[in-house]
Amino acid sequence: MEDLLTGRVHKFGDDINTDYIIAGKYTKTLDFTTLAEHVFEDIAPGFAQRVTPGDIIAAGSNFGCGSSRDQAPIAIKYAGIGAILAKSYSRIFFRNAINQGIPAFLCDTDALQEGDRVIIRLEENRIELPDRGEFLPLTPLSPVMLDILREGGLVEYLKKNGTYVLEG
Amino acid sequence: MGKTAAEKIVSAHVQGDVKAGDYVVADVDLAMIHDTTGPIAIRAFEEYGKEKVWDPSKMVIVLDHATPSPNERISGLHTLLRQFASSQGIRLFDGGEGVCHQLVAEKGLVVPGDLAVGADSHTCTYGALNVFSFGIGSTDMSGVMLTGKLWLRVPSTMKVDFHGAPPPGTYAKDLMLHLIGRIGSAGADYLALSFGGDTVRAMSISERMTLSNMAIECGAKVGLMEADEKTLAYLKGTGGRTPRPVWDDDDAEFASAMEIDVTSLPPQVSCPHSVDAVVPVTEVEGTEISQVYIGTCTNGRLDDLRIAAGILEGRKISPHCRLLVCPPSRKVLMDALAEGLIFKIVEAGGTILPPGCGPCPGTHQGIPGDGERVISTANRNFKGRMGNNKAEIYLASPATCAASALEGKIADPRKFISGAP
Ligand code: SF4
């Protein structure tokens, strides 16, 4: 994962559950591109077609609540989303997104609007809104999540380390 | 300073002394995958290039979400899971055996004091058996399959004590819906829920499982309960390992504590499309319903079917709606057959589905039509949950669902229960 990510914002509200991200009826497959075709279908029809690779989801609180399905972050990843910003995540989804190597960060997304250009500056723990000259702070990830993300996801992390390595 | 049950169980699985907030790598006693989440976990596991999972005797695979298979694509996934199970020597429950969570409890695959994970969010169900159990994603599960371990942050505990006897017509489901309505769908996010009080102590294991099952609906990681003589009696004869029960110390540090008096709590209904949109049944009484579903890991067990059959007995369901009933395991089905409950349900106009998840995940059976309203004993009513985003789902107890089937409208079950207020 790179320290600098740039993309346009797609705005979502609070409590976006995993059924809304990818409906249960589509989850029984190992063909991940079909998951991407149906991402957010029930609440934002046509979303997949509107995504330019690298775009950013900016959601409210409790993003990804509901089921434990990895198909949810996988659908988001295969749709071309480059990062997720949210006020808070549901616990399981947060892990799953990082495990898929999707940069998922915590920040106050209220100020972000649909279509905003955003630069995530991970090294500086903040995001930049270049068109407005504004910055928003990011809440740092826990060290283990950051390590997994830096390897590109859990599979790569475990291939490298063989097991979990916690600092301290 | 004392410890919470969550801190004690995690401590025992890291061979150390942990407190809430610590990041740890814990040993796993049981890992469960099913036909929706298993294939991705296996795919990811195969990338590690290791032949065998860490310990096949600590894994279980259940085919339940789409069984019998509705199409060749899902049949292929079932085949993949069967082949993996046999090549690894992992125990597999094939279609028709039942819902994963019901089977794990019924077969004694977990015992008090265990740390269990499942690639399914309702793995928190075994909290009712004093098990620190929670759902993880498929990729996290691949890591468990490789290492037998998982990293986690030890959760703080929110204590919820229920007091008093619920009035006739009010059940465990109503208590849990009420709690979720009160604290909201993220009300216990990142926390361990610890259920107690005289109401919980008086409950059967099945009723307790209804509470713990829905812990995730308010964001909790686990929904723990104390192991008592009922827990030990339930697990006796399942051939499970030796229980290691633990409980919260009185002087442990809790994130918060809540007392709920249930003595005058009316039946509750969760309204579309959010589990925490909870109202007393009287507020939505009369809402027309096209389909009623009684089943799932939440609320389809023998006592649930008894309650439903008691209301349906000698009556007929409304010609304007369908009643689908799915026992969550072969054992529940057989017990219900032996007690004559199935006869009563079918005679009233109900349709019995093979043990499994049934219509709950919206994959293969009982998918509602456009604009239809469903009332269900399940745990989730998100838009599209049952396979159609143009349908609406209400959640309620088996009693409220059975009463609603009779009227073709959301009905107050107390009308059909003697002694109810
Ligand atoms: S019955 Fe429903 S909630 Fe329970 S495991 Fe199956 S799909 Fe999930």
XYZ file of C-alpha atoms and ligand atoms in Angstrom:
597
model
C 0.000 0.000 0.000
C 1.218 3.495 -0.789
C 1.339 6.355 1.635
C -0.345 8.705 -0.773
C -3.765 7.903 -2.184
C -5.804 10.221 -4.339
C -9.407 9.805 -5.358
C -12.871 11.248 -5.627
C -15.396 10.835 -2.859
C -18.550 8.744 -3.016
C -20.578 9.695 0.016
C -22.599 7.237 2.132
C -24.559 7.652 5.358
C -24.586 5.820 8.673
C -25.160 2.110 9.335
C -24.400 0.877 5.815
C -24.652 -2.877 6.373
C -22.950 -5.667 4.487
C -26.213 -6.726 2.843
C -26.326 -3.254 1.257
C -22.698 -3.540 0.193
C -23.350 -6.916 -1.441
C -26.692 -8.706 -1.121
C -26.647 -12.237 0.282
C -28.095 -13.650 -2.916
C -24.879 -12.784 -4.798
C -22.389 -13.998 -2.211
C -22.248 -17.660 -3.150
C -19.497 -17.436 -5.713
C -15.741 -17.367 -6.125
C -16.047 -15.097 -9.160
C -15.171 -11.785 -7.547
C -15.819 -9.608 -10.596
C -19.520 -10.527 -10.426
C -19.525 -9.348 -6.816
C -18.221 -5.984 -7.943
C -20.997 -5.645 -10.508
C -23.610 -5.748 -7.749
C -21.856 -3.645 -5.132
C -24.278 -1.252 -3.344
C -26.973 -2.300 -5.803
C -29.861 -2.059 -3.325
C -29.062 1.429 -2.058
C -27.061 3.074 -4.859
C -28.063 1.496 -8.184
C -25.413 1.914 -10.882
C -22.663 2.542 -8.320
C -20.233 0.101 -9.927
C -20.458 1.959 -13.248
C -19.783 5.320 -11.586
C -16.514 4.271 -9.970
C -13.213 5.401 -11.425
C -10.380 3.242 -10.116
C -8.923 4.811 -6.995
C -12.146 6.490 -5.889
C -12.797 6.782 -2.190
C -15.843 5.873 -0.119
C -16.643 8.365 2.632
C -19.215 6.911 5.005
C -20.763 7.835 8.316
C -20.665 5.713 11.421
C -20.937 1.925 11.820
C -19.945 1.250 8.213
C -20.113 -2.454 7.303
C -22.375 -3.610 10.117
C -24.143 -6.938 9.783
C -22.700 -10.125 8.453
C -19.103 -11.313 8.535
C -18.989 -11.783 4.765
C -15.616 -11.067 3.215
C -17.555 -10.668 -0.004
C -18.390 -7.114 1.131
C -14.838 -5.691 1.124
C -13.982 -7.933 -1.833
C -16.850 -6.405 -3.844
C -15.647 -2.910 -2.914
C -12.067 -3.764 -3.873
C -12.966 -5.347 -7.186
C -15.188 -2.370 -8.011
C -11.987 -0.312 -8.016
C -12.390 1.593 -4.767
C -8.969 2.687 -3.528
C -9.758 3.524 0.082
C -12.550 3.842 2.609
C -12.989 6.625 5.115
C -15.630 6.365 7.826
C -16.492 7.865 11.184
C -16.604 4.337 12.596
C -16.667 0.780 11.330
C -18.381 -2.313 12.466
C -15.662 -4.460 14.009
C -15.766 -7.437 11.650
C -15.914 -5.352 8.484
C -12.972 -3.204 9.604
C -10.798 -6.312 9.960
C -12.063 -7.789 6.718
C -11.303 -4.646 4.737
C -7.744 -4.461 6.070
C -7.359 -8.214 5.445
C -8.227 -7.553 1.800
C -5.590 -4.841 1.710
C -8.145 -2.053 1.368
C -6.944 1.108 3.073
C -9.766 1.763 5.559
C -9.262 4.712 7.858
C -11.158 6.522 10.550
C -11.847 10.209 10.184
C -14.666 12.680 10.603
C -16.271 12.458 7.183
C -18.948 15.113 7.763
C -16.957 17.740 5.888
C -16.532 15.529 2.817
C -18.924 15.883 -0.094
C -19.792 13.759 -3.085
C -17.177 14.292 -5.797
C -14.582 15.925 -3.496
C -10.993 15.262 -4.462
C -9.134 13.779 -1.521
C -5.475 12.977 -0.933
C -4.813 10.555 1.903
C -1.425 11.337 3.436
C -0.840 8.335 5.633
C 2.612 9.383 6.809
C 1.117 12.609 8.104
C -1.973 10.881 9.526
C -4.264 13.284 7.727
C -6.193 13.760 4.544
C -6.004 16.756 2.276
C -8.832 18.393 0.367
C -6.649 20.123 -2.264
C -9.495 22.041 -3.920
C -10.372 23.657 -0.619
C -6.936 23.826 0.931
C -8.242 21.964 3.964
C -6.899 19.063 6.010
C -8.675 16.504 8.205
C -6.916 14.315 10.782
C -6.944 10.517 10.482
C -7.156 8.303 13.552
C -4.082 6.031 13.363
C -4.702 2.314 12.801
C -3.533 -0.179 15.407
C 0.022 -1.370 14.634
C -1.097 -4.885 13.649
C -3.695 -3.551 11.220
C -1.169 -1.172 9.715
C 1.314 -4.036 9.295
C -1.287 -6.185 7.532
C -2.270 -3.286 5.298
C 1.332 -2.506 4.392
C 1.799 -6.081 3.209
C -1.256 -5.720 0.992
C -3.572 -7.871 3.083
C -3.615 -10.771 5.495
C -2.678 -13.501 3.022
C 0.499 -11.648 2.031
C 1.199 -10.812 5.674
C 0.943 -14.441 6.755
C 2.905 -15.656 3.753
C 5.711 -13.397 4.906
C 5.502 -13.849 8.677
C 3.997 -17.316 9.032
C 2.021 -16.125 12.049
C 0.860 -12.941 13.782
C 3.547 -10.693 15.123
C 2.449 -8.166 17.709
C 4.744 -5.396 18.815
C 5.602 -4.921 22.453
C -9.166 -5.508 40.757
C -11.250 -8.403 39.466
C -11.656 -9.536 35.890
C -14.506 -9.871 33.441
C -15.367 -13.264 31.969
C -14.117 -11.966 28.609
C -10.733 -11.048 30.122
C -10.522 -14.428 31.851
C -11.268 -16.497 28.764
C -8.871 -14.550 26.576
C -6.180 -14.729 29.298
C -6.517 -18.516 29.322
C -6.000 -18.558 25.551
C -2.871 -16.435 25.480
C -1.267 -18.058 28.521
C -1.011 -14.656 30.080
C -2.919 -12.054 32.005
C -4.797 -9.665 29.776
C -7.100 -6.728 30.349
C -9.599 -4.914 28.169
C -7.887 -2.941 25.426
C -4.894 -5.261 25.095
C -3.968 -6.573 21.660
C -3.228 -10.298 21.817
C -2.795 -13.392 19.679
C -5.127 -16.045 21.080
C -5.435 -19.800 20.581
C -8.674 -20.995 19.016
C -10.599 -24.036 20.315
C -13.061 -24.298 17.436
C -13.224 -22.809 13.951
C -16.406 -23.113 11.883
C -17.009 -22.321 8.211
C -20.136 -22.778 6.103
C -21.172 -22.857 2.486
C -21.211 -19.079 2.019
C -17.968 -18.180 3.763
C -16.035 -21.444 3.514
C -15.030 -21.374 -0.160
C -13.254 -18.002 0.159
C -11.508 -19.158 3.337
C -10.282 -22.296 1.568
C -9.123 -20.272 -1.443
C -7.128 -17.985 0.816
C -5.750 -20.931 2.824
C -4.516 -22.572 -0.370
C -2.393 -19.509 -1.091
C -0.218 -20.255 1.942
C 0.953 -23.440 0.262
C 0.544 -25.477 3.413
C -1.002 -28.891 2.995
C -2.925 -29.302 6.236
C -4.893 -26.972 8.460
C -3.418 -26.502 11.939
C -5.717 -29.024 13.608
C -8.564 -30.638 11.639
C -10.174 -31.914 14.857
C -10.790 -28.291 15.869
C -12.584 -27.377 12.666
C -16.092 -27.995 11.443
C -17.748 -27.331 8.090
C -21.519 -26.956 7.766
C -23.559 -26.843 4.574
C -26.615 -24.884 5.645
C -27.058 -21.555 3.866
C -28.171 -22.927 0.519
C -29.152 -26.555 0.942
C -30.425 -28.487 -0.885
C -28.513 -26.631 -3.575
C -30.687 -24.464 -5.831
C -28.283 -24.366 -8.792
C -25.102 -25.787 -10.268
C -22.906 -22.897 -9.125
C -23.754 -23.515 -5.478
C -23.532 -27.288 -6.004
C -19.970 -26.669 -7.116
C -19.197 -24.794 -3.898
C -20.720 -27.639 -1.892
C -18.515 -30.122 -3.734
C -15.457 -27.980 -3.016
C -16.303 -27.977 0.708
C -16.957 -31.728 0.812
C -13.651 -32.443 -0.928
C -11.760 -30.121 1.383
C -13.350 -31.721 4.449
C -12.497 -35.235 3.357
C -8.959 -34.431 2.245
C -8.265 -32.590 5.525
C -10.141 -34.953 7.815
C -12.481 -32.193 8.981
C -15.946 -33.038 10.288
C -18.644 -31.897 7.854
C -22.375 -31.616 8.375
C -24.058 -31.901 5.018
C -27.285 -30.246 3.910
C -30.284 -31.188 5.990
C -28.365 -31.537 9.263
C -29.142 -27.996 10.295
C -27.897 -24.447 10.858
C -24.236 -24.189 11.843
C -24.804 -22.463 15.192
C -27.491 -24.880 16.282
C -25.251 -27.827 15.393
C -22.187 -26.473 17.187
C -24.241 -26.106 20.381
C -26.265 -29.304 20.024
C -23.291 -31.518 19.205
C -21.247 -30.191 22.115
C -18.513 -28.835 19.843
C -17.891 -26.029 22.325
C -17.806 -26.048 26.123
C -17.813 -23.232 28.703
C -14.526 -21.346 28.794
C -13.764 -21.993 25.115
C -12.658 -19.427 22.580
C -14.432 -20.191 19.304
C -14.569 -18.410 15.968
C -16.840 -18.887 13.001
C -16.912 -17.344 9.580
C -20.408 -16.120 10.350
C -21.435 -13.092 12.358
C -23.918 -14.996 14.534
C -21.144 -17.153 15.975
C -21.788 -15.071 19.100
C -24.678 -17.512 19.770
C -22.461 -19.792 21.905
C -21.986 -16.983 24.398
C -25.127 -18.513 25.914
C -22.913 -21.498 26.773
C -20.235 -19.328 28.379
C -18.091 -19.471 25.254
C -16.127 -16.456 24.027
C -17.265 -16.862 20.434
C -17.511 -14.398 17.608
C -17.720 -14.046 13.859
C -14.755 -13.341 11.619
C -14.351 -12.970 7.879
C -13.187 -15.700 5.541
C -9.675 -14.309 5.174
C -9.241 -14.039 8.943
C -10.458 -17.634 9.035
C -7.752 -18.670 6.572
C -5.243 -17.340 9.095
C -6.832 -19.444 11.839
C -6.687 -22.477 9.551
C -2.978 -21.817 9.071
C -1.932 -20.911 12.620
C -4.738 -21.957 14.997
C -4.575 -18.404 16.274
C -6.150 -15.020 15.778
C -5.123 -11.518 16.798
C -7.737 -9.598 18.710
C -8.315 -6.651 20.965
C -9.720 -7.677 24.332
C -13.140 -6.047 24.594
C -14.491 -4.101 27.546
C -17.700 -5.475 28.967
C -21.170 -3.961 29.035
C -23.332 -5.659 31.641
C -27.025 -6.109 30.914
C -29.157 -7.608 33.668
C -32.780 -8.524 33.054
C -35.104 -8.705 36.042
C -38.537 -10.162 36.660
C -40.713 -12.665 34.821
C -41.811 -11.593 31.344
C -45.624 -11.402 31.063
C -47.424 -14.099 29.016
C -46.882 -13.395 25.312
C -43.431 -11.846 25.874
C -40.366 -14.001 25.207
C -36.576 -13.920 24.997
C -36.818 -12.449 21.486
C -38.896 -9.543 22.757
C -36.321 -8.823 25.469
C -33.496 -8.767 22.959
C -35.376 -6.649 20.423
C -36.187 -4.235 23.223
C -32.510 -4.007 24.222
C -31.369 -3.453 20.625
C -34.069 -0.815 20.155
C -32.820 0.945 23.266
C -29.088 0.959 22.611
C -29.150 0.958 18.788
C -27.403 -1.123 16.150
C -23.971 0.145 17.228
C -24.826 0.421 20.933
C -22.375 -2.278 21.983
C -19.845 -1.901 19.179
C -16.448 -3.388 20.078
C -17.824 -4.475 23.480
C -18.510 -7.794 25.128
C -22.097 -8.037 26.291
C -22.538 -9.876 29.545
C -26.121 -10.993 30.123
C -27.344 -11.720 33.633
C -30.133 -11.254 36.129
C -32.873 -13.515 37.425
C -34.741 -13.448 34.095
C -31.775 -14.972 32.270
C -31.168 -17.503 35.027
C -34.789 -18.669 34.673
C -34.435 -19.083 30.888
C -33.892 -22.348 29.029
C -30.662 -22.739 27.047
C -32.670 -22.236 23.876
C -34.022 -18.886 25.104
C -30.552 -17.831 26.196
C -29.249 -18.642 22.727
C -31.873 -16.279 21.284
C -30.355 -13.434 23.315
C -26.716 -14.232 22.593
C -27.458 -14.847 18.911
C -28.500 -11.226 18.459
C -25.580 -9.677 20.362
C -24.030 -8.797 16.997
C -27.161 -6.823 16.041
C -26.046 -4.128 18.466
C -22.429 -4.523 17.401
C -21.171 -6.622 20.325
C -18.247 -8.966 19.797
C -19.642 -11.612 22.157
C -22.824 -12.077 24.207
C -21.654 -13.982 27.262
C -23.707 -15.713 29.953
C -22.793 -17.548 33.105
C -22.643 -21.358 32.934
C -25.030 -22.864 35.483
C -26.508 -26.298 36.111
C -28.737 -25.899 33.025
C -25.720 -25.229 30.833
C -23.871 -28.248 32.173
C -26.975 -30.448 31.853
C -27.448 -29.272 28.250
C -23.889 -30.163 27.337
C -23.920 -33.455 29.196
C -24.384 -36.309 26.790
C -23.064 -34.322 23.852
C -19.653 -35.841 24.462
C -18.036 -32.424 24.598
C -14.747 -31.657 26.305
C -14.489 -30.718 30.000
C -16.158 -27.359 30.718
C -14.039 -24.567 32.195
C -16.728 -22.082 33.245
C -15.741 -18.543 34.179
C -17.705 -15.465 35.116
C -17.352 -11.744 35.745
C -15.884 -10.814 39.129
C -18.051 -8.317 40.992
C -15.151 -5.896 41.219
C -14.187 -6.186 37.561
C -14.096 -2.991 35.545
C -17.148 -2.675 33.302
C -17.670 -0.231 30.459
C -21.280 0.233 31.547
C -24.113 -1.553 33.292
C -27.807 -1.648 32.542
C -30.789 -3.091 34.426
C -33.971 -3.914 32.531
C -37.213 -4.774 34.280
C -39.217 -7.030 31.975
C -42.318 -7.581 34.105
C -44.530 -5.356 31.976
C -42.682 -5.522 28.635
C -45.157 -6.068 25.753
C -44.258 -8.153 22.661
C -41.830 -6.239 20.436
C -41.492 -5.941 16.660
C -38.474 -4.755 14.686
C -39.546 -2.807 11.605
C -37.963 -2.551 8.141
C -35.144 -2.037 7.298
C -33.178 -1.852 10.510
C -33.057 -4.237 13.458
C -33.038 -1.368 15.953
C -36.311 0.113 14.639
C -38.205 -1.585 17.460
C -41.767 -0.828 18.581
C -44.353 -2.596 20.752
C -46.503 -4.930 18.646
C -49.561 -2.758 19.261
C -48.015 0.003 17.126
C -47.834 -2.119 13.985
C -50.763 -4.459 14.623
C -52.907 -4.870 11.520
C -50.055 -4.383 9.006
C -50.780 -6.817 6.169
C -48.327 -9.685 5.819
C -47.776 -12.011 2.840
C -45.289 -14.424 4.333
C -44.413 -15.633 7.808
C -41.130 -17.375 8.541
C -40.487 -19.342 11.726
C -37.002 -20.806 11.999
C -33.295 -19.807 12.043
C -30.476 -19.967 14.558
C -32.282 -17.233 16.485
C -35.679 -18.686 17.104
C -36.597 -22.009 15.501
C -35.830 -24.455 18.289
C -38.168 -26.961 19.918
C -39.590 -24.551 22.503
C -40.146 -21.985 19.727
C -42.006 -24.544 17.619
C -44.019 -25.523 20.704
C -45.100 -21.922 21.199
C -45.977 -21.538 17.511
C -47.833 -24.880 17.325
C -49.730 -23.969 20.499
C -51.108 -20.871 18.800
C -51.738 -22.572 15.449
C -53.371 -25.716 16.839
C -56.924 -26.205 15.680
C -56.818 -23.008 13.589
C -56.036 -22.195 9.966
C -53.602 -19.601 8.680
C -55.006 -16.722 6.666
C -55.588 -17.504 2.978
C -53.734 -14.250 2.267
C -50.375 -15.405 3.553
C -47.886 -18.286 3.534
C -46.328 -19.817 6.609
C -42.843 -21.316 6.221
C -41.359 -23.239 9.118
C -37.753 -24.456 9.137
C -36.420 -26.392 12.123
C -32.776 -25.405 12.674
C -31.571 -28.992 13.011
C -32.493 -32.572 12.269
C -32.767 -33.149 16.015
C -35.229 -30.283 16.439
C -37.222 -31.658 13.494
C -37.306 -35.161 14.964
C -38.258 -33.926 18.425
C -40.987 -31.758 16.914
C -42.235 -34.743 14.911
C -42.296 -36.917 18.018
C -44.244 -34.284 19.939
C -46.791 -33.861 17.156
C -45.855 -30.204 16.640
C -45.132 -30.628 12.950
C -48.569 -32.146 12.415
C -50.231 -29.158 14.065
C -48.210 -26.682 12.025
C -48.883 -28.450 8.732
C -52.562 -28.945 9.533
C -52.878 -25.212 10.153
C -51.469 -24.577 6.668
C -47.745 -24.278 7.323
C -45.002 -25.549 4.991
C -42.059 -27.369 6.557
C -38.620 -26.746 5.026
C -35.560 -28.962 5.421
C -33.329 -28.095 8.418
C -30.921 -25.293 7.552
C -31.009 -21.535 7.199
C -34.106 -21.695 5.008
C -35.270 -18.325 3.642
C -33.196 -16.288 6.148
C -30.222 -15.417 3.904
C -32.297 -14.938 0.746
C -30.564 -17.506 -1.388
C -32.827 -20.316 -2.344
C -36.190 -20.680 -0.636
C -39.156 -18.528 0.228
C -37.957 -15.357 -1.480
C -40.708 -12.745 -1.043
C -42.273 -10.961 -3.999
C -42.044 -7.249 -4.835
C -43.854 -5.110 -2.307
C -44.553 -8.022 -0.010
C -44.194 -7.806 3.740
C -42.690 -10.653 5.709
C -42.674 -11.251 9.446
C -39.889 -13.535 10.584
C -38.295 -14.961 13.721
C -34.827 -14.272 12.284
C -32.306 -11.722 13.486
C -31.886 -9.357 10.565
C -34.280 -7.331 8.409
C -31.986 -5.311 6.159
C -33.373 -4.401 2.776
C -32.852 -7.313 0.406
C -31.961 -9.683 3.219
C -34.398 -12.373 2.126
C -33.461 -12.053 -1.521
C -35.699 -9.199 -2.691
C -34.894 -5.548 -2.052
C -38.481 -4.605 -2.844
C -39.816 -6.590 0.108
C -40.058 -5.510 3.740
C -39.121 -7.640 6.727
C -40.418 -7.383 10.284
C -38.817 -9.379 13.102
C -40.664 -10.806 16.073
C -41.017 -13.785 18.384
C -42.374 -17.153 17.214
C -45.623 -16.332 19.060
C -46.094 -13.017 17.262
C -45.200 -14.659 13.942
C -47.645 -17.540 14.450
C -50.425 -15.143 15.470
C -49.676 -13.012 12.411
C -49.938 -16.074 10.144
C -53.440 -16.718 11.455
C -54.572 -13.178 10.715
C -52.530 -12.401 7.615
C -51.610 -9.233 9.480
C -49.181 -8.415 12.243
C -51.068 -9.651 15.285
C -50.663 -9.352 19.024
C -49.974 -12.916 20.205
C -51.571 -12.188 23.567
C -54.988 -12.647 21.950
C -54.164 -16.319 21.551
C -52.474 -16.926 24.882
C -54.509 -17.599 27.978
C -53.618 -15.443 30.956
C -51.985 -12.795 28.774
C -52.623 -9.165 29.696
S -30.244 -18.969 10.029
Fe -29.915 -16.944 9.162
S -28.779 -15.811 10.695
Fe -28.635 -18.003 11.237
S -26.727 -18.701 10.296
Fe -28.377 -19.083 8.818
S -28.426 -17.252 7.504
Fe -27.257 -16.734 9.348
